[in-house]
CSV table of N, CA and C in Angstrom, one decimal:
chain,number,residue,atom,x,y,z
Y,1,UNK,N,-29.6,-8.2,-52.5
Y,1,UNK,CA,-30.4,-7.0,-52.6
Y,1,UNK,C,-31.6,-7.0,-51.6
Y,2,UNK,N,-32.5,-8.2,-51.7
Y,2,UNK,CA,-33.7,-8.2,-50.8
Y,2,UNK,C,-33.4,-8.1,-49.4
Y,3,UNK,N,-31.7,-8.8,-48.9
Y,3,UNK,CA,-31.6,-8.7,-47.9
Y,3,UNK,C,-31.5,-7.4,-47.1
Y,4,UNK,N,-30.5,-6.9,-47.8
Y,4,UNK,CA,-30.6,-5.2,-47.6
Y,4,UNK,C,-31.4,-4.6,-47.6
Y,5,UNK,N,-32.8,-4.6,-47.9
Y,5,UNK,CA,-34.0,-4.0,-47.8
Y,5,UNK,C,-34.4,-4.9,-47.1
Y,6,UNK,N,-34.8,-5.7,-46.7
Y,6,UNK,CA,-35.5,-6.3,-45.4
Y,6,UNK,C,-34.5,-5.5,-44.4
Y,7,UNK,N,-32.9,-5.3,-43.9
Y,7,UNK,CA,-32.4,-4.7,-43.1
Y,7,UNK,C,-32.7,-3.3,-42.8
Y,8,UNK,N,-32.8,-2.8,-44.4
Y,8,UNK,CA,-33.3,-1.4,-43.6
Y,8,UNK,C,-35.1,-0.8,-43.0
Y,9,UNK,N,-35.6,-1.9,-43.9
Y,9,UNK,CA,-37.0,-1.7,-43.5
Y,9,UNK,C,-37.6,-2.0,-42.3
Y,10,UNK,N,-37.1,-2.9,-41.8
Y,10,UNK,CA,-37.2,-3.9,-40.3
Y,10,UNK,C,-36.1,-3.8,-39.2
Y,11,UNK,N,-36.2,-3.2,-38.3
Y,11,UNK,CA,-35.5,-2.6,-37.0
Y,11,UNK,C,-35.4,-3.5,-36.3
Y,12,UNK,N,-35.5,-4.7,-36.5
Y,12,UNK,CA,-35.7,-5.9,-35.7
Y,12,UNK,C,-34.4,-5.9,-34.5
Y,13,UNK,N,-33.6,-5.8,-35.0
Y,13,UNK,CA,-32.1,-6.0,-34.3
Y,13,UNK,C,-32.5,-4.9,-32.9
Y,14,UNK,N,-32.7,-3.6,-32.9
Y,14,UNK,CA,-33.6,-2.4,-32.4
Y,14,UNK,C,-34.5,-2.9,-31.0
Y,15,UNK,N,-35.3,-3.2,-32.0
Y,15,UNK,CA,-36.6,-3.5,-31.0
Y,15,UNK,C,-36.4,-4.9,-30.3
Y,16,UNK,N,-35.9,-5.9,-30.5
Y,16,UNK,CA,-35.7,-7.3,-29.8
Y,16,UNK,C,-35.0,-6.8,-28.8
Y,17,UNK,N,-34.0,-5.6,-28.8
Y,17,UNK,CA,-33.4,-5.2,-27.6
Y,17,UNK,C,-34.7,-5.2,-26.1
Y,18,UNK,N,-35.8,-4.7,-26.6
Y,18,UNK,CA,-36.4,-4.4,-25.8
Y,18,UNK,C,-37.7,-5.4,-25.4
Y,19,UNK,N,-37.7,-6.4,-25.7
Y,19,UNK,CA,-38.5,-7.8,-25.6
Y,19,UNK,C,-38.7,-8.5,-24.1
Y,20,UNK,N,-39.3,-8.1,-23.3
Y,20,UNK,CA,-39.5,-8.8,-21.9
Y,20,UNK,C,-39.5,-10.2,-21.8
Y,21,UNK,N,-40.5,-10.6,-22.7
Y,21,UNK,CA,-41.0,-12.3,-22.5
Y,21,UNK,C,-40.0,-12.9,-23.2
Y,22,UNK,N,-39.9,-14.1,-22.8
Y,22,UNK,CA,-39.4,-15.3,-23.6
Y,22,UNK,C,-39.3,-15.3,-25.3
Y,23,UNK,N,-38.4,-15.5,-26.1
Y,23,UNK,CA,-38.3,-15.5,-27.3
Y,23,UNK,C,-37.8,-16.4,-27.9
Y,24,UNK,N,-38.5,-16.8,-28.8
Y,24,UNK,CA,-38.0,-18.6,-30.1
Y,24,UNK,C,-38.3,-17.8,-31.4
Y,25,UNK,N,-36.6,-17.5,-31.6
Y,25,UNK,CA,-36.6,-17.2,-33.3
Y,25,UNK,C,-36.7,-18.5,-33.5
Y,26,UNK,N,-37.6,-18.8,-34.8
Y,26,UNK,CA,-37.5,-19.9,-35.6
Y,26,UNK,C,-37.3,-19.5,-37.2
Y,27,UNK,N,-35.7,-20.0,-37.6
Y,27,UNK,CA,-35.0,-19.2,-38.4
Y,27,UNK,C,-34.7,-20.5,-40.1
Y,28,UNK,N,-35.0,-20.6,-40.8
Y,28,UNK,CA,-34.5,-21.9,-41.9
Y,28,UNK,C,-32.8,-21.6,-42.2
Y,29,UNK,N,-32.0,-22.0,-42.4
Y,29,UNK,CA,-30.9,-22.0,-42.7
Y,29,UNK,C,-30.5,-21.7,-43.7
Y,30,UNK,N,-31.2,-22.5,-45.0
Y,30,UNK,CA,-31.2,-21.9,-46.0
Y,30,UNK,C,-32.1,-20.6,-46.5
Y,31,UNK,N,-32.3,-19.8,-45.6
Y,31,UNK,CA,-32.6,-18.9,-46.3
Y,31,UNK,C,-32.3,-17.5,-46.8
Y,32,UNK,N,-32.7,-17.2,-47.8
Y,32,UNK,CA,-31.9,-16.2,-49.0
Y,32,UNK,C,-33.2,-15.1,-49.2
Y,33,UNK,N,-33.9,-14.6,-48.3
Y,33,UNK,CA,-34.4,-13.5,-48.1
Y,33,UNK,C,-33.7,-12.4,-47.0
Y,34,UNK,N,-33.8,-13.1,-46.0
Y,34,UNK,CA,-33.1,-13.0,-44.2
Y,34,UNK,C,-32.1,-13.9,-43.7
Y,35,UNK,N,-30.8,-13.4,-44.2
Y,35,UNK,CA,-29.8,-14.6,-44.1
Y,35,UNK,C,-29.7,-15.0,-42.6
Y,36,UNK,N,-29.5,-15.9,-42.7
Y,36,UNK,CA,-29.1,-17.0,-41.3
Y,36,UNK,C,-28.3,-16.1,-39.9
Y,37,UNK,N,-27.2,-15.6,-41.0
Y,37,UNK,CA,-26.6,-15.0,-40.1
Y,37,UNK,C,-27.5,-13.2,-38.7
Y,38,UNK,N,-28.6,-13.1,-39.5
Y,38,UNK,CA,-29.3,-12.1,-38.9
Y,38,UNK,C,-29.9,-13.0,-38.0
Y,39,UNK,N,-30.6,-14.1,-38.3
Y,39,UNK,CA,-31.4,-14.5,-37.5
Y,39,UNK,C,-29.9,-14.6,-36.0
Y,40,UNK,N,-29.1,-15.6,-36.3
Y,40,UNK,CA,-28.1,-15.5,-35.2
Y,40,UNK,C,-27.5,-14.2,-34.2
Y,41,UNK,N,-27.7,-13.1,-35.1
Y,41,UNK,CA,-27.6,-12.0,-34.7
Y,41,UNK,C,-28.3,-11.1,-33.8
Y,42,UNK,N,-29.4,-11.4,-34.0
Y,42,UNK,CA,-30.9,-11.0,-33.6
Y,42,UNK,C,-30.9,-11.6,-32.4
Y,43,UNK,N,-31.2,-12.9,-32.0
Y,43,UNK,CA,-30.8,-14.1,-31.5
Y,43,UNK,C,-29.8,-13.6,-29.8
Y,44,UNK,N,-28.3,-13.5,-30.4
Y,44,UNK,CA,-27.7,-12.8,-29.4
Y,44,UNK,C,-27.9,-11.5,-29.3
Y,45,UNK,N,-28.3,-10.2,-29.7
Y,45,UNK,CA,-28.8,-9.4,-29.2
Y,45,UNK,C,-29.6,-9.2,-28.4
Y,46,UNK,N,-30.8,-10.3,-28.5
Y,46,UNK,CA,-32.0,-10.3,-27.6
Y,46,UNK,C,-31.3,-11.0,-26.2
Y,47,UNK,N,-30.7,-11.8,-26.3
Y,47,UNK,CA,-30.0,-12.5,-24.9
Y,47,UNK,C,-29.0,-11.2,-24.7
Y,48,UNK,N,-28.4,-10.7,-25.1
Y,48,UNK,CA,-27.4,-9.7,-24.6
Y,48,UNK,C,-28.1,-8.4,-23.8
Y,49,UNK,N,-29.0,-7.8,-24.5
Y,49,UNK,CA,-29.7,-6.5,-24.1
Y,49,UNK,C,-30.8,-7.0,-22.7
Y,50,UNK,N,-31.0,-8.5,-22.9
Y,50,UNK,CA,-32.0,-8.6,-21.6
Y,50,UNK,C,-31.0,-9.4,-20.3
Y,51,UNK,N,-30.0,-10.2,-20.2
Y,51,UNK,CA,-29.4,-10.4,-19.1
Y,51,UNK,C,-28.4,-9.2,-19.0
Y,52,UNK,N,-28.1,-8.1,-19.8
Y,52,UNK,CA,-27.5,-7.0,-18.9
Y,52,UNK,C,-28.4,-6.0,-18.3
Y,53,UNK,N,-30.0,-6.4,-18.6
Y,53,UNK,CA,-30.8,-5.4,-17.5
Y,53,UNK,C,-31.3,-6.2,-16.5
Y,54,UNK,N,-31.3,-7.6,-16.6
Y,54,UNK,CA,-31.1,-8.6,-15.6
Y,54,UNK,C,-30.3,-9.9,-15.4
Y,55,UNK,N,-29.1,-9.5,-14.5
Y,55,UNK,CA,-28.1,-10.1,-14.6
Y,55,UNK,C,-28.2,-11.3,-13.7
Y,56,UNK,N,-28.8,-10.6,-12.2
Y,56,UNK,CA,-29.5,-12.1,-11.3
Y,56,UNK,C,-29.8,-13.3,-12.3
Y,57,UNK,N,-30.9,-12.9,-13.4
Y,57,UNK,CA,-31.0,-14.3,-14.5
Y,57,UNK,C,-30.2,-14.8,-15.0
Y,58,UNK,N,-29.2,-14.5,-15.0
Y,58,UNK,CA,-28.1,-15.5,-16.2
Y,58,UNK,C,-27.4,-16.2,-15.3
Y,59,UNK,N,-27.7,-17.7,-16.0
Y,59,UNK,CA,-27.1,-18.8,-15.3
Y,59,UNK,C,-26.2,-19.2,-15.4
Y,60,UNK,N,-24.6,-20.0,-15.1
Y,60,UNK,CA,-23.6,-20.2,-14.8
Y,60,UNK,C,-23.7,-21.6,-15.9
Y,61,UNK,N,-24.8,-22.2,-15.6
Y,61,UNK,CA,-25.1,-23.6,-16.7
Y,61,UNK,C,-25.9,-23.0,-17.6
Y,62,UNK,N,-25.7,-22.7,-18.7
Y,62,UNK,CA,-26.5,-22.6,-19.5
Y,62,UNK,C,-27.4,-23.9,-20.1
Y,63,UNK,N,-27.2,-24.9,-19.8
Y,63,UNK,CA,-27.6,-26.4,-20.1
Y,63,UNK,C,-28.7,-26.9,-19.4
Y,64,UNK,N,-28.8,-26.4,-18.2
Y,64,UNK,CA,-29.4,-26.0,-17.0
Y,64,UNK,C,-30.5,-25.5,-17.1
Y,65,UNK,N,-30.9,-24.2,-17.9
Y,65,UNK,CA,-31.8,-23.6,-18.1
Y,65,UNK,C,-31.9,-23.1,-19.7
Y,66,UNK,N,-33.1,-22.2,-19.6
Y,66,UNK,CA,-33.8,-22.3,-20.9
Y,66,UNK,C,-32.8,-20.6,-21.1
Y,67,UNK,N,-32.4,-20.3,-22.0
Y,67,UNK,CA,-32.6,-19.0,-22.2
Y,67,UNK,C,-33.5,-18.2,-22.7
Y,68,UNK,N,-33.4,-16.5,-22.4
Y,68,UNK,CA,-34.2,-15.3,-22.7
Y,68,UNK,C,-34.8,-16.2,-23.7
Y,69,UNK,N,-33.9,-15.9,-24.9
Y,69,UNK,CA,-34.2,-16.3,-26.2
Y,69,UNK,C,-33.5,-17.4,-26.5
Y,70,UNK,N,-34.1,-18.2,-27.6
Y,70,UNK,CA,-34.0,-19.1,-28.6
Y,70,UNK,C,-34.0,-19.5,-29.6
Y,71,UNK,N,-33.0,-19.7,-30.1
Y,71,UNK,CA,-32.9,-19.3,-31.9
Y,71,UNK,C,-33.1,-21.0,-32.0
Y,72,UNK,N,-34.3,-21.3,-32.8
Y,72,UNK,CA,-34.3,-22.8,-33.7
Y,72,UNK,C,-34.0,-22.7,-35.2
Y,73,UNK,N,-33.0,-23.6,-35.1
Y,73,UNK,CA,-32.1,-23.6,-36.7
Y,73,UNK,C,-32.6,-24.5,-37.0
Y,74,UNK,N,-33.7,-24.4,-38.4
Y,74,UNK,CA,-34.3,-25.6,-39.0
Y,74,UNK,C,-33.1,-25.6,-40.0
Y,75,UNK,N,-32.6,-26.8,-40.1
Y,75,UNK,CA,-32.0,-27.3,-41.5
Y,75,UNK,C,-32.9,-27.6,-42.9
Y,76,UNK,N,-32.0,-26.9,-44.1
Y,76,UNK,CA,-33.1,-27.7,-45.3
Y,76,UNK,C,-33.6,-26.3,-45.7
Y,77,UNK,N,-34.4,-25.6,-44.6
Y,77,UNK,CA,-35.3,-24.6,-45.0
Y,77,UNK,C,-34.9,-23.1,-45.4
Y,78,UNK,N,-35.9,-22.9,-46.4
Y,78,UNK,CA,-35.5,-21.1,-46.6
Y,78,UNK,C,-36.6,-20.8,-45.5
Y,79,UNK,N,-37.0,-19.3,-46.7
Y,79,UNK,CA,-37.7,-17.9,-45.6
Y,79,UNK,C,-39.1,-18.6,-45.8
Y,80,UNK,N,-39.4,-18.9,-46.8
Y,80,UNK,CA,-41.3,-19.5,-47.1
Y,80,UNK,C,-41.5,-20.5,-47.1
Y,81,UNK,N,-41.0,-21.4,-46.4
Y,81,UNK,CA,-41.2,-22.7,-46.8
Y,81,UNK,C,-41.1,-23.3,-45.6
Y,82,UNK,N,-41.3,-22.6,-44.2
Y,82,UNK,CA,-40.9,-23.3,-43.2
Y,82,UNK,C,-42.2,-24.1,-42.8
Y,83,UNK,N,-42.3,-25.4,-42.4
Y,83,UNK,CA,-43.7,-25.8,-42.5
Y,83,UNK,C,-44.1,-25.8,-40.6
Y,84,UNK,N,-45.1,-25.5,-40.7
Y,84,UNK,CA,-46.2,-25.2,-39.5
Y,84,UNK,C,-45.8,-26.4,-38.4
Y,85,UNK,N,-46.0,-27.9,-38.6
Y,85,UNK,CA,-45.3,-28.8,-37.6
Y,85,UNK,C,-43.8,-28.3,-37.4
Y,86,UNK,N,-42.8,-28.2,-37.9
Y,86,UNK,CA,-41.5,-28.1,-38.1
Y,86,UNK,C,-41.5,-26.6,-36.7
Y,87,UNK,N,-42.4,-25.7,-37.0
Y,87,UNK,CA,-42.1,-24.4,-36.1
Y,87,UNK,C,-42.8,-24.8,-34.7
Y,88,UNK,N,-44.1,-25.7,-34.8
Y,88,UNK,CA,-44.7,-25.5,-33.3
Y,88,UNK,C,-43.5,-26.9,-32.2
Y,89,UNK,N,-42.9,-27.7,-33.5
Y,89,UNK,CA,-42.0,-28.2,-32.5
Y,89,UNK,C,-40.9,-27.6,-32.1
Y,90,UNK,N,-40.3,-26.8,-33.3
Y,90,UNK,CA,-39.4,-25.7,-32.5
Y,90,UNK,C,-39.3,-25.8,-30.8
Y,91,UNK,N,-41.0,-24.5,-30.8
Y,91,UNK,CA,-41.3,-23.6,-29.9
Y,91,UNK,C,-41.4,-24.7,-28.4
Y,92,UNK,N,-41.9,-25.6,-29.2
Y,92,UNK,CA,-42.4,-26.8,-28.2
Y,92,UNK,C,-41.1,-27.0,-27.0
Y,93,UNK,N,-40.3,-27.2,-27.7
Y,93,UNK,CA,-38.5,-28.0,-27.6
Y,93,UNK,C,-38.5,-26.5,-26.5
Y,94,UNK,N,-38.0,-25.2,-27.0
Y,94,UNK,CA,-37.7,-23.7,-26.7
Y,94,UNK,C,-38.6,-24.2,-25.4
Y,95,UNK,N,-39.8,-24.2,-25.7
Y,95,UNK,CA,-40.8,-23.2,-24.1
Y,95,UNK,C,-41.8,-24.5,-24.5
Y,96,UNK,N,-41.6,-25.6,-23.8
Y,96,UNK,CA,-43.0,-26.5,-23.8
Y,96,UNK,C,-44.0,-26.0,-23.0
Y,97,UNK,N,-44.3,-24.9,-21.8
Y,97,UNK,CA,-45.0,-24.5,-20.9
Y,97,UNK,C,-46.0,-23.5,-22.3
Y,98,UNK,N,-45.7,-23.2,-23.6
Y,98,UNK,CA,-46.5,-22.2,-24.7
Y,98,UNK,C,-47.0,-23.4,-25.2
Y,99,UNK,N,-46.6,-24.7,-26.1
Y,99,UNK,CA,-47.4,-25.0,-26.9
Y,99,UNK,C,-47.9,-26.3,-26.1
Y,100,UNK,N,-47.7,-26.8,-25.2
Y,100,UNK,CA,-48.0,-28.0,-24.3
Y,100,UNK,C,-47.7,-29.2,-25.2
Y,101,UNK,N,-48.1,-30.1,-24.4
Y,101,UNK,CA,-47.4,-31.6,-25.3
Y,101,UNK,C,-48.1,-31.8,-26.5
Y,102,UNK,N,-47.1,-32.5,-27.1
Y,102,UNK,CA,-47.8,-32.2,-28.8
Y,102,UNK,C,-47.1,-34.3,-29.2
């Protein structure tokens, strides 16, 4: 039920289409507000909608380079409970040039 009302309330899927900068979903696995599977969804939409309006960017290695976006799958975690260290290392890992050495 909550999920379905966070879906219709929040356009997220929508608007990440349209996201210029760099992006780190940081998503818990277990969680049962915003299932996992949205966050993965979300995730490739934002890589999908931004290397087909720039395609020069998409790299042949993806291992090679960072992508648009970046979905960090915390294990363990739901939607409230994701703890503050656990996310700035995410972002850290995603885009070390945002949170610098930690």
């Amino acid at each position: 039920f909550a999920a379905g009302m966070v879906g219709e309330r929040f356009k997220s899927i929508d608007a990440i289409r349209d996201v210029e900068c760099p992006i780190v979903i940081v998503h818990g696995d277990k969680d049962t507000i915003v299932p996992f599977a949205q966050g993965v969804a979300l995730h490739e939409a934002a890589n999908e909608a931004y290397y087909k309006r720039h395609p020069e960017q998409e790299e042949p290695d993806k291992a090679a380079s960072r992508p648009h976006c970046t979905l960090a799958a915390l294990g363990g975690i739901g939607h409230n409970d994701i703890p503050a260290p656990a996310t700035i290392r995410a972002i850290h890992e995603a885009r070390p040039e945002v949170v610098g050495p930690i």
